[in-house]
Coordinates of C-alpha atoms in Angstrom, one line a residue:
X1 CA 0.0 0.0 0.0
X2 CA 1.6 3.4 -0.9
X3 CA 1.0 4.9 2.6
X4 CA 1.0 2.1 4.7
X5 CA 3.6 2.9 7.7
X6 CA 6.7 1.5 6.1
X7 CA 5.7 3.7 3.1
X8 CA 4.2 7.0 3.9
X9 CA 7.4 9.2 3.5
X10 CA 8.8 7.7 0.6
X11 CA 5.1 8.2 -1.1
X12 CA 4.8 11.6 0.7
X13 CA 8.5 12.7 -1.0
X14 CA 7.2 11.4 -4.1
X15 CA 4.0 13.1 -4.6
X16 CA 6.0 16.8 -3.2
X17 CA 8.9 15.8 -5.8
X18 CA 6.5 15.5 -8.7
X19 CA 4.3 18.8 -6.9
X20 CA 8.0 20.5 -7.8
X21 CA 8.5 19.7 -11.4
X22 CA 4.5 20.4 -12.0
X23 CA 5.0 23.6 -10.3
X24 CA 7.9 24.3 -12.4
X25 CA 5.9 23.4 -15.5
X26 CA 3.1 25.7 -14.8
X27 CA 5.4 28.8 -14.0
X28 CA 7.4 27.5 -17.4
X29 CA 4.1 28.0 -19.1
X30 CA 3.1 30.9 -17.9
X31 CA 6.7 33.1 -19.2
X32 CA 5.7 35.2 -22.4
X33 CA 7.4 33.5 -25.3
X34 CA 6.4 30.2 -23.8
X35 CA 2.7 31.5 -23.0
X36 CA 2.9 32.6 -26.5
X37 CA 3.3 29.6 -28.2
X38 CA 0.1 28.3 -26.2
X39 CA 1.7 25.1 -24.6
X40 CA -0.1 24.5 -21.7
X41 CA 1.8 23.5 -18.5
X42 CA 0.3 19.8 -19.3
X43 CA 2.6 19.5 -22.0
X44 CA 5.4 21.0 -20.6
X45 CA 5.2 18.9 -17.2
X46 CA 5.2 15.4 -19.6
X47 CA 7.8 16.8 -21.4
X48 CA 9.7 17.8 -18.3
X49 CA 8.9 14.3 -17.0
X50 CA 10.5 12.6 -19.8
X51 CA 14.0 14.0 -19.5
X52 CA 13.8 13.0 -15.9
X53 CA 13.4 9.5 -16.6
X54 CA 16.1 9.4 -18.8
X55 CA 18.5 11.4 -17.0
X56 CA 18.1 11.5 -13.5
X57 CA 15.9 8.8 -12.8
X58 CA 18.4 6.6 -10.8
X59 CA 19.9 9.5 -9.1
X60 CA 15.9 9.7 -6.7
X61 CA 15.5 7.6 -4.1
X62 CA 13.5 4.2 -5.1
X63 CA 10.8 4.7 -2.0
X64 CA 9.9 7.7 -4.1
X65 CA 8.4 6.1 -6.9
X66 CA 5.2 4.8 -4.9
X67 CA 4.8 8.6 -5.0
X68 CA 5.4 9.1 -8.4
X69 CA 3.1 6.0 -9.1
X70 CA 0.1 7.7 -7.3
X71 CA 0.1 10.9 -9.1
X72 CA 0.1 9.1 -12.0
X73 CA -2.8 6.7 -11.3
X74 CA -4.7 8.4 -8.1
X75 CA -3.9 12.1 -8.6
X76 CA -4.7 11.9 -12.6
X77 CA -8.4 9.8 -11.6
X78 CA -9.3 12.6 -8.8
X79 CA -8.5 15.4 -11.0
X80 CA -10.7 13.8 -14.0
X81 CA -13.4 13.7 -11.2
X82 CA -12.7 17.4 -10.7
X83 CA -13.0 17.8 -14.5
X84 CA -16.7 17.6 -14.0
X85 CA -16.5 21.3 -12.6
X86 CA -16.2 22.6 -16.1
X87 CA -19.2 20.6 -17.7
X88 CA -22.5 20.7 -17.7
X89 CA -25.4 18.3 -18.7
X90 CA -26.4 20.7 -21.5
X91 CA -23.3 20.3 -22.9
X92 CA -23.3 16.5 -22.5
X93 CA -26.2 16.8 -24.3
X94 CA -24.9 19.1 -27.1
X95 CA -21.8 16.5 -27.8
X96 CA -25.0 14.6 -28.9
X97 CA -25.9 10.9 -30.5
X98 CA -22.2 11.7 -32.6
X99 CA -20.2 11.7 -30.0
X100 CA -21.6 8.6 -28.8
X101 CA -21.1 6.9 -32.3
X102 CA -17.5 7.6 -32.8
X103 CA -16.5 6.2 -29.2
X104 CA -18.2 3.0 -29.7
X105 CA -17.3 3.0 -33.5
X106 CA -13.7 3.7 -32.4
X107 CA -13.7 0.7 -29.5
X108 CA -15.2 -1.4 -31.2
X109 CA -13.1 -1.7 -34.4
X110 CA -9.7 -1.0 -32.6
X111 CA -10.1 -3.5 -30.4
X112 CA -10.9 -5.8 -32.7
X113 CA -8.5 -4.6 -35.4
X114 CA -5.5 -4.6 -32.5
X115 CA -6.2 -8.0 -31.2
X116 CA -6.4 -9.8 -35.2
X117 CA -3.2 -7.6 -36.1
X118 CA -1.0 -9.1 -33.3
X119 CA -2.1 -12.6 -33.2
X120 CA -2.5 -13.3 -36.8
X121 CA -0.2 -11.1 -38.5
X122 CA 2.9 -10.2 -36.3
X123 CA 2.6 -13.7 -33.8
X124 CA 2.2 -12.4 -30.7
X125 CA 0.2 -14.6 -28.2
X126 CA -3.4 -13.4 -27.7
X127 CA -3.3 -11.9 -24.6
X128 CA -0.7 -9.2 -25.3
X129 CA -2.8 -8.5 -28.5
X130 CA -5.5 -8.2 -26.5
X131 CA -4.0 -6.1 -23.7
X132 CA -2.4 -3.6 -26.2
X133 CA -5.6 -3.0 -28.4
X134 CA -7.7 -2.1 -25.2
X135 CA -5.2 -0.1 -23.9
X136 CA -5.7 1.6 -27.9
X137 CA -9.5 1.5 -28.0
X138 CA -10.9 2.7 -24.2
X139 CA -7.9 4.1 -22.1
X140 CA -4.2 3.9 -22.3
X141 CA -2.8 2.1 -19.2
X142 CA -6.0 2.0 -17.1
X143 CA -7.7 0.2 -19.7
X144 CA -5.1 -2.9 -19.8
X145 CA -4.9 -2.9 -16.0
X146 CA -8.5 -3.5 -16.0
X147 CA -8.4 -5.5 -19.0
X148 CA -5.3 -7.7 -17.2
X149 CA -8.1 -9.8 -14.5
X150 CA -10.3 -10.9 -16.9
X151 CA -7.4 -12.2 -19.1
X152 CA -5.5 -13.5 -16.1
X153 CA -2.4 -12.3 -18.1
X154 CA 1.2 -12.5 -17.0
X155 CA 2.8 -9.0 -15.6
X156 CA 5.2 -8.6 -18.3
X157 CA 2.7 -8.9 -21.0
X158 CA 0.6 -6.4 -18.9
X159 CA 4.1 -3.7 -18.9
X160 CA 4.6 -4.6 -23.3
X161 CA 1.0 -3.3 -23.8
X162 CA 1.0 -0.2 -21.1
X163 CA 4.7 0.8 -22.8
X164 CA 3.1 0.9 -26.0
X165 CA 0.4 2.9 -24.7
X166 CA 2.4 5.5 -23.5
X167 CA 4.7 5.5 -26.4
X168 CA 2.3 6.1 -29.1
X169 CA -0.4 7.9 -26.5
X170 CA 2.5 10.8 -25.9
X171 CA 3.2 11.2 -29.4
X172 CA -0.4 11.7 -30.4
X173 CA -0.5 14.2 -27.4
X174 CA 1.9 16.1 -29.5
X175 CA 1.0 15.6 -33.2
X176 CA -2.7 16.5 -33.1
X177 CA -2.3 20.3 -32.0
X178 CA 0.2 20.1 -34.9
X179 CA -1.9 18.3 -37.0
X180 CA -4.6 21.1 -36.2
X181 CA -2.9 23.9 -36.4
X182 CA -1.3 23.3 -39.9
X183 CA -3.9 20.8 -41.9
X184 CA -7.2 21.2 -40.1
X185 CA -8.3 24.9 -39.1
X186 CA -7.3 26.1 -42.2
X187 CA -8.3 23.3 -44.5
X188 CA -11.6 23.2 -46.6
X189 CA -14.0 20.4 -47.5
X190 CA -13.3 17.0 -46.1
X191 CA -10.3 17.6 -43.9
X192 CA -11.9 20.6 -42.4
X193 CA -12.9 20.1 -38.7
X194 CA -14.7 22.7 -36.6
X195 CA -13.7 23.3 -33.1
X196 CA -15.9 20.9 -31.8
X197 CA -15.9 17.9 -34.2
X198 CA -12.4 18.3 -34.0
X199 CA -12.9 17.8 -29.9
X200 CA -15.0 14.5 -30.9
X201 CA -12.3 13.4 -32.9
X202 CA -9.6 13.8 -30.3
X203 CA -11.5 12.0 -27.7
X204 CA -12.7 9.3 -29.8
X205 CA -8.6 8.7 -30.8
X206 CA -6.1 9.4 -28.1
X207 CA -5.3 6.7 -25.2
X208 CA -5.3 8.4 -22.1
X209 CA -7.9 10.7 -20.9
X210 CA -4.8 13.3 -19.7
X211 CA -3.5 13.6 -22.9
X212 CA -7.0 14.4 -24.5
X213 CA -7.3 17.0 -22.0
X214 CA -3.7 18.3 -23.0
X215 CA -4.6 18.5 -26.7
X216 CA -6.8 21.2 -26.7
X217 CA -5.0 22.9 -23.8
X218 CA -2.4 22.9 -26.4
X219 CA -4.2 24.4 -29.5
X220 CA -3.3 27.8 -29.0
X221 CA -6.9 30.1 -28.7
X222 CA -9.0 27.1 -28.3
X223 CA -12.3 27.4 -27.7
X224 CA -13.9 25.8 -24.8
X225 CA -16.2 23.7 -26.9
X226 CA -13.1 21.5 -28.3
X227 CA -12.2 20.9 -25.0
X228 CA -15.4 20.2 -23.5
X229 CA -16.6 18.1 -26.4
X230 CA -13.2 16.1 -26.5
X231 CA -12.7 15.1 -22.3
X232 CA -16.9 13.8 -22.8
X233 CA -16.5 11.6 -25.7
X234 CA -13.3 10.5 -23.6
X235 CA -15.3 10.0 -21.0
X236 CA -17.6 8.1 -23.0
X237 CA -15.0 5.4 -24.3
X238 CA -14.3 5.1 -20.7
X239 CA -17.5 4.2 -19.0
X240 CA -17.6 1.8 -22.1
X241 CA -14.9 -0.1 -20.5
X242 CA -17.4 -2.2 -17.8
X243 CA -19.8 -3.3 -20.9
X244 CA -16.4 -3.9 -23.0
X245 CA -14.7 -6.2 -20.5
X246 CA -18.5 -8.1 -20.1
X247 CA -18.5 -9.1 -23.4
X248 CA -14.8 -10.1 -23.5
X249 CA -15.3 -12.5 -20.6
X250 CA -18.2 -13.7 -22.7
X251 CA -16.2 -14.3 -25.2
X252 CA -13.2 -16.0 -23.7
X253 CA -15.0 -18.3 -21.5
X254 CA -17.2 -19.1 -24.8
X255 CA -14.1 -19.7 -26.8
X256 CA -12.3 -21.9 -23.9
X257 CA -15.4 -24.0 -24.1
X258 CA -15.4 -24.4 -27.9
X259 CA -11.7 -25.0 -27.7
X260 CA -12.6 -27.6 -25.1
X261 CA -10.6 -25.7 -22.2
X262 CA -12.5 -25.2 -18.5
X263 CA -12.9 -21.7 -17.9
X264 CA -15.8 -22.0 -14.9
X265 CA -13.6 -19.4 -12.8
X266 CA -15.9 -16.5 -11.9
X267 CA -14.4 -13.4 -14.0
X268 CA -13.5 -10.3 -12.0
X269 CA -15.1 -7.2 -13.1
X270 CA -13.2 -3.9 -12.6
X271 CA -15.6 -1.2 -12.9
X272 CA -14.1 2.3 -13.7
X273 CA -15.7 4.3 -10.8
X274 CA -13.9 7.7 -11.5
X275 CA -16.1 8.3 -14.6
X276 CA -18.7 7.7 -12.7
X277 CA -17.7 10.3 -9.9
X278 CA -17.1 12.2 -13.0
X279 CA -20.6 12.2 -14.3
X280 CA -21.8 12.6 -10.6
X281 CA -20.0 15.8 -10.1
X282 CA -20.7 17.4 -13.7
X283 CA -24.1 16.9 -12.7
X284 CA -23.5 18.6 -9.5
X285 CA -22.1 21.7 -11.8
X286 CA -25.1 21.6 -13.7
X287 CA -27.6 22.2 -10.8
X288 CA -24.9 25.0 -9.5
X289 CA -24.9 26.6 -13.0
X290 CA -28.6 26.5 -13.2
X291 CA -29.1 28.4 -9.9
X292 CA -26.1 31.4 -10.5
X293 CA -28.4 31.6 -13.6
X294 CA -31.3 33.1 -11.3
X295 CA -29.4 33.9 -8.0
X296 CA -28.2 37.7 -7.7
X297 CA -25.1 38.8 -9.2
X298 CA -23.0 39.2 -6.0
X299 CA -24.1 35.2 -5.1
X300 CA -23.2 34.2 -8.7
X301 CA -20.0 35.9 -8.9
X302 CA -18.6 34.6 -5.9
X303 CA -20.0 30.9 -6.8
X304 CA -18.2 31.2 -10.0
X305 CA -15.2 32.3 -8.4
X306 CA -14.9 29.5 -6.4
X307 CA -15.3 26.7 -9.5
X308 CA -12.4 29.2 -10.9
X309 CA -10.1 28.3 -7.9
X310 CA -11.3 24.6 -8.3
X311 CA -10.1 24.6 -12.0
X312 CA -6.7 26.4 -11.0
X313 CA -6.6 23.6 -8.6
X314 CA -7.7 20.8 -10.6
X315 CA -5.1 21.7 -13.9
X316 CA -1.6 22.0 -11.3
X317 CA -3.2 18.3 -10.6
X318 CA -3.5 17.3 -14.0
X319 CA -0.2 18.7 -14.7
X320 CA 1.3 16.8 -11.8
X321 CA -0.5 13.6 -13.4
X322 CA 1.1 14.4 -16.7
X323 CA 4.6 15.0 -15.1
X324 CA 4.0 11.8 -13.4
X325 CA 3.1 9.8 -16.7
X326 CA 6.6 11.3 -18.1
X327 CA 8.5 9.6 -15.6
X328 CA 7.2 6.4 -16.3
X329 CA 9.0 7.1 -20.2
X330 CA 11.8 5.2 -19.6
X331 CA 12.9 4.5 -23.3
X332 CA 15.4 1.6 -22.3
X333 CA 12.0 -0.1 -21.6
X334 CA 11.5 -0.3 -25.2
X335 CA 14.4 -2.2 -26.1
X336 CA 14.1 -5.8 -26.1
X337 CA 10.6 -5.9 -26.3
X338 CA 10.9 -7.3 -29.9
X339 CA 9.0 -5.7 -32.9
X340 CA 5.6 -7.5 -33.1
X341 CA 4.1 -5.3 -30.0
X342 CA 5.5 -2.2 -32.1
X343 CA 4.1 -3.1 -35.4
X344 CA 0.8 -3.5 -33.8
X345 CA 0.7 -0.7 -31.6
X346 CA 2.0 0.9 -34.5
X347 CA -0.7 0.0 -37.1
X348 CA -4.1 0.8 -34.4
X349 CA -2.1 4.2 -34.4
X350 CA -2.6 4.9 -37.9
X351 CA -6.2 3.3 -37.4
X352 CA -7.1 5.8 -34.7
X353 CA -5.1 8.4 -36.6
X354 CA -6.5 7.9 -39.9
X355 CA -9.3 5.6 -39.8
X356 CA -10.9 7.9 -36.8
X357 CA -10.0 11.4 -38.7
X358 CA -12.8 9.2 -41.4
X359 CA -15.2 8.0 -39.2
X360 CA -16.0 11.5 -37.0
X361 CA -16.1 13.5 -40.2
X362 CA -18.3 11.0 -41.8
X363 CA -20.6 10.2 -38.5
X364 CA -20.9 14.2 -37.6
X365 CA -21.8 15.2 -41.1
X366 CA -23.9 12.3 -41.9
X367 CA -26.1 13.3 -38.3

């Protein structure tokens, strides 16, 4: 347990080390020609994170990296629950039956297409596939530790598919603004994306939920519809995990039967409870937006004040989450992992990339 007695200080150390470099990162962002450029401190933090790791990793204490762990996994989970302060229901509703489509389009075919990729083309065994295309399809890292139970898979096939997660999750973080900024916005007929489709689009592609949070921070002057729309349909994929891993227990036990195999063993659910919290407190915001609507100014001003400070709060925490996720970038994890898990990582990227670009322009326009 990271603050069980024997632990506490190394955790505590941990979480004020990576408070430092997110602290650094936001005042970073905040100097003119950095501010400028519009990279948010999210960016700069993962950034900052990854030189770390391949630096000055072994240099830190090792107690410290229960620390590091939890700001990653805990800190990241609470301040997606915080998220919630900047939606509403209306807007939930706005994102609309679109939104919904491309997340379960998206899912459904990259889990499928990552799973037949690595098995049948590149030979990896079928639960790496299978670990690596959920990690693709719902979200990153927290999607193959949840996926991991249900496949009873070994830990190192569990670390292949979370490294390839976060090695092609970081590099969308950085190529969609680019992506936007030079092909999108300015583009006209098909490879035109509004604000907000382009929002669906980066929620219905990207791995983890903090890096579709960073990629509209990082769009310089983006509206707040892009972001909005993009963290819901994230959001979306996510709550999609419980049904997801349903069916895949289905499935497995199904196919151990046909195979002959004895699969009886009740499968363990893992249930994804921050998007729930998530829903719970953007539900919250709605009824407090709905009453500053009507209350008198002085009330409504100083409501609104306080969900500013909440925000403030909630992005240095997503920043430390980011920072966090940077330090887990060690590229000597990479080597020796063989090719196969890099081809197919490497092909549901251009899927998601690609293939997604397709199937929100062709879902939003055709609703």
């Amino acid at each position: 347990m990271a603050f069980s007695a024997e632990n506490r200080k190394g955790t505590m150390s941990g979480i004020l080390f990576v408070a430092i470099f997110a602290a650094a990162a936001t005042y970073i962002a905040g100097l003119g020609p950095i501010h400028a450029l519009g990279l948010s401190p999210l960016v700069i933090g993962i950034v900052m994170g990854i030189f770390y790791a391949n630096t000055l990793h072994n240099q830190t204490p090792k107690e410290w990296q229960t620390g590091i762990t939890f700001s990653g996994k805990k800190i990241l989970r609470f301040a997606i629950v915080v998220y919630g302060f900047r939606i509403t229901f209306q807007q939930i509703a706005d994102v609309g039956l679109d939104g919904f489509l491309v997340s379960l389009t998206m899912l459904t075919t990259t889990l499928i297409l990552g799973s037949w990729v690595g098995t049948k083309l590149f030979g990896m065994d079928r639960d790496t596939s299978i670990l690596t295309a959920s990690g693709a399809a719902v979200c990153g890292a927290a999607a193959v530790l949840a996926t991991e139970p249900v496949l009873k898979a070994e830990e190192h096939k569990t670390a292949v598919a979370v490294s390839m997660v976060v090695l092609f999750g970081t590099i969308s973080m950085f190529l969609y603004p680019v992506m936007y900024e030079t092909i999108i916005k300015g583009a006209v007929g098909f490879l035109h994306m509004d604000p907000r489709t382009f929002g669906i689009y980066v929620g219905g592609t990207i791995h983890e939920v903090a890096q579709v949070v960073a990629v509209p921070a990082s769009v310089p002057g983006s509206p707040k519809e892009m972001a909005d729309a993009a963290v819901i349909v994230k959001m979306t994929r996510v709550i999609m995990i419980a049904p997801m891993l349903i069916v895949m227990g289905l499935f497995l036990a199904w196919d151990a039967k046909k195979a002959g195999g004895n699969r009886d063993e009740k499968m363990k659910l893992v249930i994804p409870w921050f998007a729930v919290y998530f829903i719970m407190v953007a539900g919250l915001n709605s009824l407090i937006q709905n009453y500053t609507a009507t209350a008198p100014e002085a009330t409504a001003l100083l409501i609104n004040h306080i969900i500013s400070i909440i925000n403030q709060i909630d992005t240095f925490l997503l920043t430390m989450a980011m920072t966090a996720l940077g330090m887990g970038t060690i590229f000597a994890k990479f080597k020796g992992l063989g090719l196969a898990p890099v081809y197919t990582a490497l092909t549901m990227f251009v899927w998601l990339v690609v293939g997604g670009f397709v199937v929100t322009k062709t879902i939003v326009e055709f609703l």
